[in-house]
Amino acid sequence: MKLCWFHLMPYTDLPDDFREKHPGVWVDIDSGLLDPAFVHTIYNDFMDELEHAAEQGFDGICVNEHHSNGYGLMPSPNLIASTLARRTRDAAIVVMGNSLALYNPPTRIAEEMAMLDCISGGRLVAGFPVGTPMDTCYAYGQNPSTLRDRYYEAHDLIMKAWTSREPFTWNGRFNKQRYVNVWPRPIQKPHPPIWIPGGGSVETWRWCAEMDYVYAYLSYFGYKRGLATMQGFWNEMDELGKDRNPFRAGFLQFVGVADTREEAMKLYREPAEYFYGRCLHIDPRFAAPPGYTTEASVRARVRSMVSQAAGAGGGPAIAQDFDQIVEQGYVVIGSPDEVADQLRTVATSLNVGQLMLLLQFGNMSKELTMHNSELFASKVMPQLQGLFEDEWENEWWPKPLASGRRAEPRPVAS
Amino acid sequence: MVAEAARLGSARRASSGGVVSAVSERSVEVNGRPCRVWEKGDGPLLGVLLGAPGALEWSPFLERLSAERRVVVPSIPGFPGGLGHDRIDGHVDWIAATLDLLEAAGVAGADLVGTSVGATLSMEAAIFAPGLVRRLALVAPFGLWEDSEPVTDAWAVRPGDVSLLSAAPEKLAAAMAVPEGGDPIEHQVMLLRASETAARLLWPTTDTGVAKRLHRLRNETLILWGSEDRLIPASYAKRFANAISGPTIVRSIEGAGHAAWFDAPEAVADAILEFLR
């Protein structure tokens, strides 16, 4: 299986009384809370952590896109990914991803991702999210009623831009471009692997199956709550006659490793409670713009317990106390052996081959983050590598240039 | 093409006592999708385009109007009774759909009442097809924007919160509840669709650019506004009136919220009937 190291890049200095004093972490978060000089420090820490993860042998390093968000300081994941492409050698650069409907023209995404694939020597995974309501409809003003149609059109335009030999005219419903002819083109042919971050919508599952893309369920609530959604996904694959290749699916899991479970309970309590208490303090006013969820999904959500468990706004309240957070499986913690056992259960019970791990979360320090990564890489990773690989081929992993053909970036002078 | 399929409808329940008889219902097509048309009353023809949340029932407001006029209520695509909002991409599409709807419903050339989103579209109909609309009564239209007095974000609300719409939100919420014998899922979908439809037209700021066109509105116009409108400042009534070329009267509906025709049906209906007499 593939083990990827995912960074959300949270602002790590939200005040203790953030929940009480502020309406939310997203959209209208108080800019008075932000110190750009401090952001300088944590950006560099975060990029160190990602580079460190690559050095430790993680298969991929992941970045994603959020806007006006106190727990996600990457409005442009491509900026971060470009530096990672220069300063790492072998890890996949997993951009999870660019919200397709936000860019005008979407050709911009075809260009930037092609640049990333070229700079990295063909190591890009191209993530194509719709984007959350907070990011797309409120922070970026996109119309929720047309967002999905724009998303699908942008997807079609990008794919054609990557694969069409000739310049072409795009006369779409939402985008009109007389000359589409992106330079550069991706190294990977016909295009980089496409991963679709999504919630629990049947329509997204069907689309992933039809297009043969990876469906990545990026939940913050761990494998126990993710089980119903992933079972729904696999049942749908059965219905559609697709195989159960676990590499069709990605899943996000928070992890904290220590020498013992007791120590892990001590080390990861504060960052976990910071994340679930402050970072997920989301104002419900921004959670459900009309039209964001399709009518079919609204009907399914009301009717189906599966969708209730997966959908935004459904399901039980978010646990904020660490004991509950661990008990409910949001964060997997323990000794290396305990974590390996639990993650094997996660991977096999959800049948997920592309595992994305949050080893930095909340206000976790760089020191603890690197400790977590090192313990994971040295003692957990060896117990999980190879899982599924005898039986299944990972058709959704980058195919980079041979190492002899790859450029050698000039070392950074001090 | 616009087709019409006449269908005799059943009586609708009135929300404030008594069974209302003789509301007829038929369906017309706009962009190939059905839109319901209700009709009741005798007298000169009066078209009514209801917005936010649309025509959920034959309401006291419509009943009052129908005492003096033959009231025809076409459902805007996407609002209760109407489908096809998803075929409408831009403002020009919206205007064309509105003209199609008014013609199909048989109210071309009649007086026209529009409320909220319905008022926004009624204005455009009068601007682009002056012969299609006689006198115009508008209740709290969207379409203008002033940085110093911004329109509140109608969609940044918790699910089910209608307090921005009405000065009596509990009453409005009750009116929007699932009717007896109704399908709760489909009812929820219908209300969400109405909200989505308004968003489709007005997201994100509700500025439709009509400021540049209002000088072409030459009809006799009545503008009504709830004094307690929490969505659009009541001062916008004057802004509209100042920009419209036709003779324009502004009246405040005291104590009413954005959905003044719901909060104060008699006062709004009487002001309209007086204007039209």
XYZ file of C-alpha atoms in Angstrom:
691
model
C 0.000 0.000 0.000
C 0.988 3.609 -0.333
C 1.618 5.748 2.732
C 1.405 9.468 2.097
C 2.219 12.281 4.496
C -0.449 14.985 4.425
C -0.140 18.549 5.728
C -3.098 20.865 6.277
C -0.835 23.717 7.444
C -2.937 24.933 10.363
C -2.365 28.276 12.022
C -0.984 27.039 15.322
C -1.615 30.060 17.533
C -5.385 30.433 17.707
C -6.253 31.664 21.216
C -7.521 29.385 23.977
C -10.895 31.099 23.950
C -11.232 30.927 20.163
C -14.413 28.847 20.320
C -16.078 31.164 22.750
C -15.010 34.486 21.262
C -15.111 33.848 17.532
C -17.897 32.665 15.232
C -15.701 30.350 13.227
C -12.383 29.327 11.759
C -13.442 29.816 8.162
C -14.698 32.511 5.785
C -14.987 35.399 8.253
C -12.184 34.445 10.663
C -10.727 37.490 12.386
C -7.586 38.606 10.566
C -6.474 40.284 13.789
C -5.551 36.799 14.987
C -2.970 36.368 12.268
C 0.680 37.405 12.568
C 2.369 37.230 9.149
C 5.832 37.069 10.724
C 4.686 34.007 12.636
C 3.298 32.580 9.405
C 6.786 32.959 7.924
C 8.080 30.694 10.669
C 5.387 28.065 10.451
C 5.341 27.927 6.651
C 9.007 27.096 6.751
C 8.488 24.620 9.577
C 5.689 22.959 7.634
C 7.740 22.689 4.476
C 10.609 21.277 6.540
C 8.182 18.693 7.889
C 7.015 17.718 4.409
C 10.591 17.477 3.118
C 11.566 15.529 6.192
C 8.710 13.098 5.543
C 9.966 12.569 2.007
C 13.461 11.892 3.339
C 12.012 9.401 5.819
C 10.646 7.350 2.958
C 6.962 8.195 2.818
C 5.622 7.329 -0.621
C 4.020 10.687 -1.169
C 3.658 14.119 0.383
C 0.297 15.818 0.175
C -0.895 19.411 0.100
C -4.381 20.825 -0.401
C -6.340 24.014 -0.983
C -8.363 26.114 1.431
C -9.364 29.766 1.479
C -9.925 32.179 4.360
C -9.254 29.277 6.694
C -7.480 29.202 10.044
C -6.561 25.522 9.804
C -5.440 25.501 6.212
C -2.882 28.086 5.165
C -2.622 26.913 1.569
C -4.819 29.026 -0.687
C -2.371 27.925 -3.379
C -1.126 24.384 -2.814
C 0.745 24.640 -6.107
C 3.134 27.195 -4.622
C 4.064 24.791 -1.845
C 4.183 21.831 -4.201
C 6.617 23.604 -6.497
C 9.160 24.041 -3.704
C 8.646 20.425 -2.658
C 9.236 19.323 -6.229
C 12.649 20.990 -6.102
C 13.701 19.826 -2.664
C 12.582 16.187 -2.738
C 13.752 13.346 -4.956
C 11.417 10.397 -5.055
C 8.243 11.075 -3.129
C 5.071 11.578 -5.117
C 3.839 15.168 -5.011
C 0.176 14.699 -4.203
C -1.798 17.902 -4.751
C -5.215 17.213 -3.249
C -5.849 19.424 -5.084
C -7.055 22.387 -7.077
C -10.753 23.241 -6.884
C -11.524 23.166 -10.580
C -14.455 25.565 -10.717
C -12.552 28.401 -9.065
C -10.174 29.169 -11.901
C -10.904 31.270 -14.923
C -9.987 29.857 -17.271
C -9.492 26.372 -15.764
C -6.675 26.050 -18.256
C -4.601 27.672 -15.509
C -4.809 24.409 -13.556
C -3.760 22.404 -16.620
C -0.748 24.708 -16.935
C 0.322 24.777 -13.288
C -0.085 21.046 -12.790
C 1.841 20.402 -15.990
C 4.576 22.664 -14.611
C 4.605 20.670 -11.372
C 4.806 17.403 -13.242
C 7.722 18.714 -15.302
C 9.596 20.268 -12.378
C 9.201 17.084 -10.313
C 10.129 14.766 -13.153
C 6.700 13.170 -13.377
C 5.883 12.736 -9.706
C 2.551 14.585 -9.614
C -0.765 13.190 -8.452
C -3.466 15.573 -9.658
C -6.287 15.962 -7.149
C -9.504 17.480 -8.477
C -11.833 18.460 -5.645
C -15.072 20.357 -6.049
C -13.998 22.188 -2.887
C -15.939 22.801 0.292
C -18.892 25.209 0.443
C -16.832 27.517 2.656
C -13.960 27.686 0.165
C -15.857 27.801 -3.091
C -19.203 29.477 -2.496
C -18.494 31.831 0.387
C -14.777 32.675 0.306
C -14.575 32.580 -3.504
C -18.122 33.666 -4.355
C -18.893 30.816 -6.748
C -22.573 30.183 -7.361
C -23.531 26.937 -5.580
C -26.241 26.294 -8.144
C -23.763 26.042 -11.016
C -20.651 24.913 -9.121
C -20.857 21.230 -10.033
C -21.632 21.819 -13.689
C -18.688 24.221 -13.822
C -16.524 21.622 -12.093
C -17.332 18.925 -14.634
C -16.793 21.294 -17.540
C -13.466 22.446 -16.093
C -12.438 18.809 -15.725
C -13.258 18.087 -19.371
C -11.359 21.176 -20.496
C -8.254 20.321 -18.449
C -8.174 16.729 -19.643
C -8.513 17.804 -23.245
C -5.835 20.451 -22.730
C -3.470 17.755 -21.450
C -4.200 15.171 -24.094
C -5.066 17.013 -27.302
C -2.215 17.064 -29.778
C -3.534 20.144 -31.581
C -4.547 23.545 -30.267
C -8.326 23.597 -29.933
C -11.241 25.940 -29.297
C -13.295 25.441 -26.172
C -16.818 26.741 -26.565
C -18.292 25.476 -23.318
C -21.330 26.420 -21.319
C -19.233 28.336 -18.799
C -15.823 28.719 -20.419
C -15.020 30.053 -23.831
C -11.452 30.072 -25.017
C -10.521 30.482 -28.652
C -7.078 28.924 -28.357
C -6.273 26.224 -25.828
C -2.741 24.979 -26.142
C -0.971 24.532 -22.820
C 2.774 24.698 -22.588
C 4.262 22.733 -20.948
C 2.426 19.412 -21.044
C 2.705 16.840 -18.236
C 5.523 14.316 -18.424
C 3.143 11.514 -17.421
C 1.148 10.151 -20.335
C -1.640 10.393 -21.048
C -1.836 12.481 -17.883
C -0.901 12.340 -14.171
C -3.016 10.038 -11.978
C -6.293 11.708 -11.011
C -7.568 11.476 -7.458
C -10.966 12.846 -6.515
C -11.384 13.991 -2.928
C -15.046 13.664 -2.071
C -17.712 13.157 0.554
C -20.227 10.344 0.500
C -22.101 11.154 -2.680
C -23.122 8.246 -4.883
C -22.788 10.495 -7.931
C -19.089 11.077 -7.177
C -18.501 7.345 -6.701
C -20.127 6.596 -10.030
C -18.156 9.290 -11.760
C -14.855 7.997 -10.308
C -15.759 4.526 -11.522
C -16.704 5.768 -14.974
C -13.514 7.803 -15.333
C -11.339 5.226 -13.565
C -10.103 7.725 -10.969
C -9.155 7.250 -7.327
C -11.885 8.199 -4.874
C -10.280 9.756 -1.780
C -12.462 10.123 1.269
C -10.861 12.951 3.236
C -12.713 12.763 6.522
C -11.371 14.199 9.761
C -13.314 11.644 11.743
C -11.320 8.518 11.311
C -11.910 5.019 10.173
C -14.810 4.142 12.444
C -17.041 6.819 10.979
C -15.516 6.288 7.545
C -16.470 2.641 7.411
C -20.082 3.151 6.317
C -19.036 5.510 3.546
C -16.334 3.217 2.213
C -18.689 0.244 2.350
C -21.122 2.315 0.319
C -18.349 3.081 -2.162
C -17.364 -0.555 -2.594
C -20.975 -1.703 -2.867
C -21.387 0.829 -5.654
C -18.222 -0.501 -7.367
C -19.739 -4.003 -7.169
C -22.950 -2.712 -8.739
C -20.970 -1.105 -11.534
C -18.932 -4.232 -12.156
C -15.640 -2.683 -11.047
C -13.065 -4.749 -9.230
C -12.256 -4.180 -5.553
C -8.714 -3.010 -6.223
C -7.914 -1.169 -2.967
C -5.777 1.321 -4.860
C -9.000 2.766 -6.275
C -9.573 4.293 -2.862
C -7.808 6.793 -0.633
C -8.501 7.607 2.984
C -7.227 10.197 5.454
C -6.273 9.226 8.979
C -4.764 11.201 11.878
C -1.941 9.294 13.585
C 0.206 9.807 16.692
C 3.012 7.365 17.427
C 5.073 7.191 20.637
C 7.129 4.575 22.419
C 4.098 3.587 24.458
C 0.386 4.244 24.384
C 0.618 6.122 27.682
C 3.210 8.444 26.237
C 1.164 8.918 23.084
C -1.840 9.890 25.194
C 0.318 12.567 26.802
C 2.036 13.833 23.658
C -0.924 14.111 21.300
C -3.696 15.309 23.608
C -3.058 19.014 23.149
C -2.649 19.087 19.365
C -5.689 16.835 18.860
C -7.885 18.911 21.141
C -6.587 22.051 19.425
C -7.599 20.653 16.039
C -11.037 19.308 16.945
C -11.823 22.154 19.331
C -10.504 25.205 17.525
C -9.746 24.254 13.929
C -13.090 22.535 13.412
C -15.006 25.407 14.965
C -16.894 25.985 11.722
C -19.818 28.365 11.562
C -22.802 26.323 10.328
C -24.050 29.407 8.495
C -21.440 28.629 5.854
C -21.947 24.888 5.621
C -24.913 24.419 3.315
C -25.315 26.876 0.433
C -28.394 25.891 -1.575
C -27.556 23.829 -4.627
C -24.123 22.742 -3.412
C -25.598 19.343 -2.622
C -27.531 17.883 -5.541
C -31.194 17.079 -5.119
C -30.414 13.396 -5.582
C -27.881 13.571 -2.736
C -30.304 15.492 -0.531
C -32.879 12.752 -1.040
C -30.295 10.042 -0.456
C -29.011 11.748 2.668
C -32.419 11.934 4.215
C -33.276 8.366 3.285
C -30.017 6.606 3.883
C -28.103 6.053 7.068
C -24.962 5.556 4.986
C -25.177 9.033 3.584
C -26.085 10.519 6.932
C -22.875 9.174 8.319
C -20.904 10.630 5.448
C -22.631 13.878 4.658
C -21.841 17.342 5.923
C -24.065 18.246 8.815
C -25.168 14.682 9.383
C -24.072 12.300 12.058
C -23.220 12.857 15.699
C -21.528 15.898 17.209
C -17.760 16.243 16.913
C -15.836 14.929 19.920
C -13.434 17.490 21.385
C -12.080 15.639 24.387
C -8.987 13.594 23.613
C -10.252 10.415 25.242
C -13.354 10.598 23.068
C -11.293 11.568 20.018
C -9.209 8.425 20.455
C -12.151 6.255 21.445
C -14.037 7.259 18.298
C -11.022 6.609 16.120
C -10.508 10.150 14.819
C -6.860 9.829 15.808
C -5.040 6.514 15.831
C -2.446 6.544 18.610
C -0.200 4.144 20.416
C 3.115 2.379 20.265
C 4.445 1.598 16.787
C 3.065 -1.940 16.939
C -0.322 -0.756 18.143
C -0.502 1.888 15.416
C 0.553 -0.625 12.766
C -2.149 -3.026 13.912
C -4.805 -0.337 13.849
C -3.760 0.977 10.439
C -3.773 -2.538 9.031
C -7.346 -2.758 10.282
C -8.120 0.625 8.722
C -6.679 -0.428 5.378
C -8.282 -3.862 5.266
C -11.680 -2.983 6.736
C -12.067 0.028 4.436
C -10.176 -1.705 1.623
C -8.042 1.380 1.040
C -4.664 1.231 -0.674
C -3.776 4.926 -0.765
C -3.547 5.964 2.866
C -3.005 9.630 3.649
C -1.667 10.270 7.103
C -1.890 13.422 9.147
C 1.123 13.185 11.432
C 1.051 16.902 12.083
C -2.293 18.191 13.322
C -3.522 21.135 15.364
C -0.748 23.057 17.065
C 1.723 20.153 17.062
C 5.297 21.438 17.194
C 7.879 20.773 14.518
C 9.888 18.713 16.980
C 6.983 16.450 17.889
C 5.887 16.238 14.257
C 9.311 15.008 13.181
C 9.425 12.588 16.103
C 6.046 11.243 15.012
C 7.229 10.925 11.402
C 10.475 9.210 12.353
C 8.824 6.673 14.625
C 6.248 5.987 11.968
C 8.798 5.645 9.184
C 11.172 3.450 11.136
C 8.760 1.211 13.036
C 5.271 1.376 11.566
C 5.921 1.723 7.851
C 7.883 -1.547 7.548
C 4.907 -3.414 8.997
C 2.497 -1.993 6.419
C 4.514 -1.781 3.240
C 3.608 -4.391 0.711
C 0.036 -4.723 1.897
C -2.262 -5.398 -1.094
C 0.656 -5.265 -3.525
C 0.888 -8.996 -4.175
C -2.684 -9.114 -5.299
C -3.351 -5.746 -6.882
C -1.610 -3.317 -9.163
C -1.611 0.368 -8.270
C -2.591 1.907 -11.584
C -3.088 5.307 -9.988
C 0.467 6.092 -8.903
C 2.873 8.474 -10.668
C 5.253 7.115 -13.254
C 8.253 9.440 -13.003
C 11.223 9.690 -15.305
C 13.958 7.164 -14.648
C 16.327 8.556 -12.034
C 19.124 8.910 -14.585
C 17.022 11.329 -16.568
C 16.087 13.502 -13.650
C 17.656 16.895 -13.073
C 19.791 17.488 -10.022
C 18.752 20.728 -8.314
C 21.662 22.883 -7.245
C 22.230 22.637 -3.476
C 21.043 25.620 -1.494
C 23.964 27.867 -0.512
C 23.947 28.987 3.081
C -41.040 27.050 -27.553
C -43.665 27.691 -24.986
C -46.550 25.307 -24.845
C -49.595 25.419 -22.678
C -51.504 22.543 -21.207
C -54.649 23.687 -19.490
C -55.699 21.624 -16.532
C -58.551 22.306 -14.166
C -57.250 22.403 -10.666
C -58.711 21.545 -7.343
C -59.501 23.972 -4.564
C -56.576 24.966 -2.383
C -56.763 25.401 1.334
C -56.586 28.964 2.608
C -54.206 29.560 5.446
C -56.527 31.778 7.440
C -59.852 30.090 7.781
C -62.387 28.801 5.365
C -62.103 26.792 2.221
C -61.238 28.797 -0.826
C -63.059 27.675 -3.879
C -62.390 28.160 -7.519
C -58.634 28.435 -7.613
C -57.857 26.912 -10.951
C -54.524 25.318 -11.692
C -52.875 24.722 -15.019
C -49.368 24.107 -16.255
C -47.310 25.912 -18.859
C -43.849 25.116 -20.167
C -40.767 27.300 -19.989
C -37.563 25.943 -21.491
C -39.365 22.639 -21.843
C -40.119 22.312 -18.149
C -43.472 22.677 -16.411
C -44.489 25.716 -14.389
C -47.728 25.796 -12.460
C -50.195 28.651 -12.923
C -52.860 29.409 -10.332
C -55.783 31.663 -11.113
C -58.726 33.057 -9.193
C -61.071 36.004 -9.171
C -62.864 38.326 -11.548
C -62.044 41.745 -12.823
C -59.051 43.143 -14.666
C -56.161 40.745 -15.102
C -53.299 40.897 -12.580
C -50.143 38.801 -12.831
C -48.239 37.969 -9.646
C -44.659 36.657 -9.517
C -43.880 35.472 -5.993
C -40.339 35.008 -4.736
C -38.723 33.821 -1.498
C -40.026 31.209 -0.923
C -42.654 31.358 -3.692
C -46.264 30.263 -3.823
C -46.614 27.505 -1.251
C -50.371 27.956 -0.994
C -53.169 30.245 -2.092
C -52.278 32.736 0.628
C -54.255 35.520 2.327
C -52.303 37.984 0.182
C -53.444 36.348 -3.045
C -56.953 35.921 -1.685
C -57.195 39.622 -0.898
C -55.980 40.593 -4.365
C -58.454 38.216 -5.987
C -61.376 40.022 -4.358
C -60.972 42.766 -6.970
C -58.876 41.282 -9.733
C -58.509 38.159 -11.817
C -55.254 37.052 -10.233
C -52.884 34.810 -12.198
C -49.863 33.392 -10.353
C -47.266 31.701 -12.566
C -44.525 29.832 -10.696
C -41.040 31.012 -11.545
C -38.838 28.090 -12.738
C -37.309 26.544 -9.601
C -39.810 28.039 -7.159
C -42.634 25.880 -5.752
C -44.704 24.669 -8.665
C -41.998 25.391 -11.240
C -39.052 23.423 -12.581
C -36.196 24.191 -14.933
C -34.006 26.628 -12.993
C -31.068 24.387 -13.861
C -31.458 25.247 -17.553
C -30.993 28.939 -16.872
C -27.350 30.003 -16.793
C -27.138 33.763 -16.929
C -29.144 36.915 -16.518
C -30.199 37.041 -20.152
C -31.564 33.498 -19.792
C -33.513 34.610 -16.728
C -35.071 37.526 -18.562
C -36.056 35.348 -21.512
C -37.548 32.743 -19.175
C -39.580 35.418 -17.400
C -40.944 36.801 -20.658
C -41.797 33.256 -21.774
C -43.530 32.585 -18.467
C -45.631 35.753 -18.517
C -46.709 35.142 -22.105
C -47.475 31.478 -21.498
C -49.494 32.294 -18.390
C -51.542 34.744 -20.422
C -50.688 37.896 -18.492
C -48.900 39.759 -21.292
C -50.030 43.383 -21.219
C -51.571 43.117 -17.753
C -50.650 44.822 -14.508
C -47.934 42.922 -12.711
C -47.043 42.411 -9.072
C -43.629 41.014 -8.131
C -42.357 40.190 -4.667
C -38.689 39.804 -3.702
C -37.024 37.647 -6.390
C -40.280 37.876 -8.347
C -40.002 41.674 -8.206
C -36.441 41.475 -9.529
C -37.658 39.531 -12.561
C -40.778 41.676 -12.986
C -38.604 44.780 -13.288
C -36.497 43.132 -15.975
C -39.626 42.107 -17.881
C -40.845 45.712 -17.884
C -37.407 47.021 -18.873
C -36.871 44.651 -21.764
C -40.467 44.211 -22.941
C -42.295 47.420 -22.054
C -45.431 46.297 -23.861
C -45.631 43.157 -21.783
C -46.235 44.946 -18.480
C -48.797 47.673 -17.765
C -48.484 49.000 -14.239
C -45.927 47.493 -11.928
C -46.085 46.874 -8.182
C -42.824 45.757 -6.600
C -42.336 44.441 -3.084
C -38.704 44.578 -1.951
C -36.867 43.713 -5.177
C -33.245 42.584 -5.176
C -30.882 43.994 -7.746
C -29.178 47.100 -6.371
C -26.116 47.230 -4.153
C -24.671 50.033 -2.059
C -21.362 49.541 -0.285
C -22.459 51.832 2.532
C -25.637 49.778 3.131
C -24.959 46.263 1.926
C -27.663 43.666 1.369
C -27.408 40.946 4.028
C -26.183 37.529 2.873
C -29.458 35.635 2.594
C -27.690 32.286 2.321
C -25.285 32.521 5.237
C -27.906 31.166 7.601
C -28.326 28.029 9.619
C -30.566 25.476 7.919
C -34.222 26.251 8.600
C -33.559 29.797 9.858
C -36.034 32.135 8.135
C -35.541 35.093 10.468
C -34.003 37.197 7.689
C -37.148 36.777 5.614
C -39.879 37.696 8.008
C -40.643 39.840 11.031
C -42.676 36.846 12.243
C -40.266 34.002 11.509
C -42.122 31.395 13.581
C -45.244 32.057 11.573
C -43.355 31.834 8.299
C -41.594 28.643 9.412
C -45.005 27.139 10.209
C -46.286 28.105 6.770
C -43.228 26.445 5.238
C -43.712 23.217 7.224
C -44.681 20.000 5.488
C -48.404 20.155 4.706
C -50.654 17.450 6.043
C -50.228 14.343 3.931
C -47.206 15.834 2.155
C -43.974 13.985 1.447
C -41.425 15.417 3.911
C -38.448 14.612 1.683
C -39.927 16.160 -1.443
C -41.106 19.164 0.559
C -37.579 19.726 1.824
C -36.202 19.339 -1.690
C -38.756 21.864 -2.994
C -37.797 24.493 -0.413
C -34.094 23.920 -1.018
C -34.701 24.244 -4.753
C -36.420 27.590 -4.197
C -33.465 28.826 -2.191
C -31.082 27.505 -4.826
C -33.077 29.243 -7.543
C -32.785 32.579 -5.781
C -29.066 31.903 -5.370
C -28.737 30.993 -9.031
C -30.072 34.414 -9.965
C -28.501 36.506 -7.218
C -25.376 34.826 -5.780
C -23.225 36.154 -4.195
C -24.139 39.813 -3.642
C -27.644 40.045 -5.219
C -26.448 42.894 -7.471
C -27.953 42.147 -10.885
C -26.567 45.247 -12.550
C -30.097 46.631 -12.938
C -28.844 50.058 -11.838
C -27.630 50.562 -15.398
C -31.068 49.693 -16.823
C -33.588 51.221 -14.445
C -33.868 54.384 -16.541
C -35.585 52.207 -19.138
C -38.338 51.340 -16.659
C -41.017 53.825 -17.737
C -44.079 52.144 -16.271
C -46.180 53.563 -13.477
C -44.576 51.842 -10.522
C -45.435 51.241 -6.885
C -42.640 50.216 -4.553
C -43.549 48.642 -1.213
C -41.038 47.797 1.457
C -41.319 46.272 4.924
C -39.938 48.733 7.467
C -38.304 45.807 9.274
C -36.653 44.209 6.232
C -33.482 42.546 7.565
C -32.272 41.451 4.132
C -32.398 44.609 2.052
C -32.349 47.963 3.861
C -35.709 49.715 3.468
C -33.795 52.741 2.173
C -33.327 50.820 -1.078
C -36.948 51.681 -1.926
C -35.901 55.289 -2.533
C -32.823 54.214 -4.469
C -35.015 52.257 -6.854
C -37.570 55.051 -7.097
C -34.894 57.635 -7.915
C -33.532 55.539 -10.760
C -36.848 54.515 -12.370
C -38.042 56.877 -15.138
C -41.763 56.181 -14.793
C -43.969 57.841 -12.154
C -43.117 55.998 -8.973
C -44.716 55.850 -5.548
C -42.925 54.453 -2.490
C -44.806 53.149 0.529
C -43.511 51.604 3.694
C -45.274 48.622 5.235
C -44.804 49.274 8.931
C -43.650 46.369 11.060
C -43.252 43.985 8.143
C -40.057 42.170 7.196
C -38.661 41.312 3.770
C -41.614 39.048 2.981
C -44.037 41.901 3.649
C -46.762 40.192 1.610
C -46.569 37.359 4.122
C -46.161 39.460 7.278
C -48.816 42.028 6.371
C -50.919 40.541 3.555
C -53.857 42.901 3.886
C -51.752 46.062 4.039
C -49.664 45.045 1.026
C -52.648 43.860 -1.017
C -54.665 46.960 -0.189
C -51.804 49.260 -1.162
C -51.495 47.446 -4.478
C -55.239 47.472 -5.160
C -55.439 51.175 -4.356
C -52.521 51.866 -6.714
C -54.209 49.925 -9.485
C -57.713 51.379 -9.113
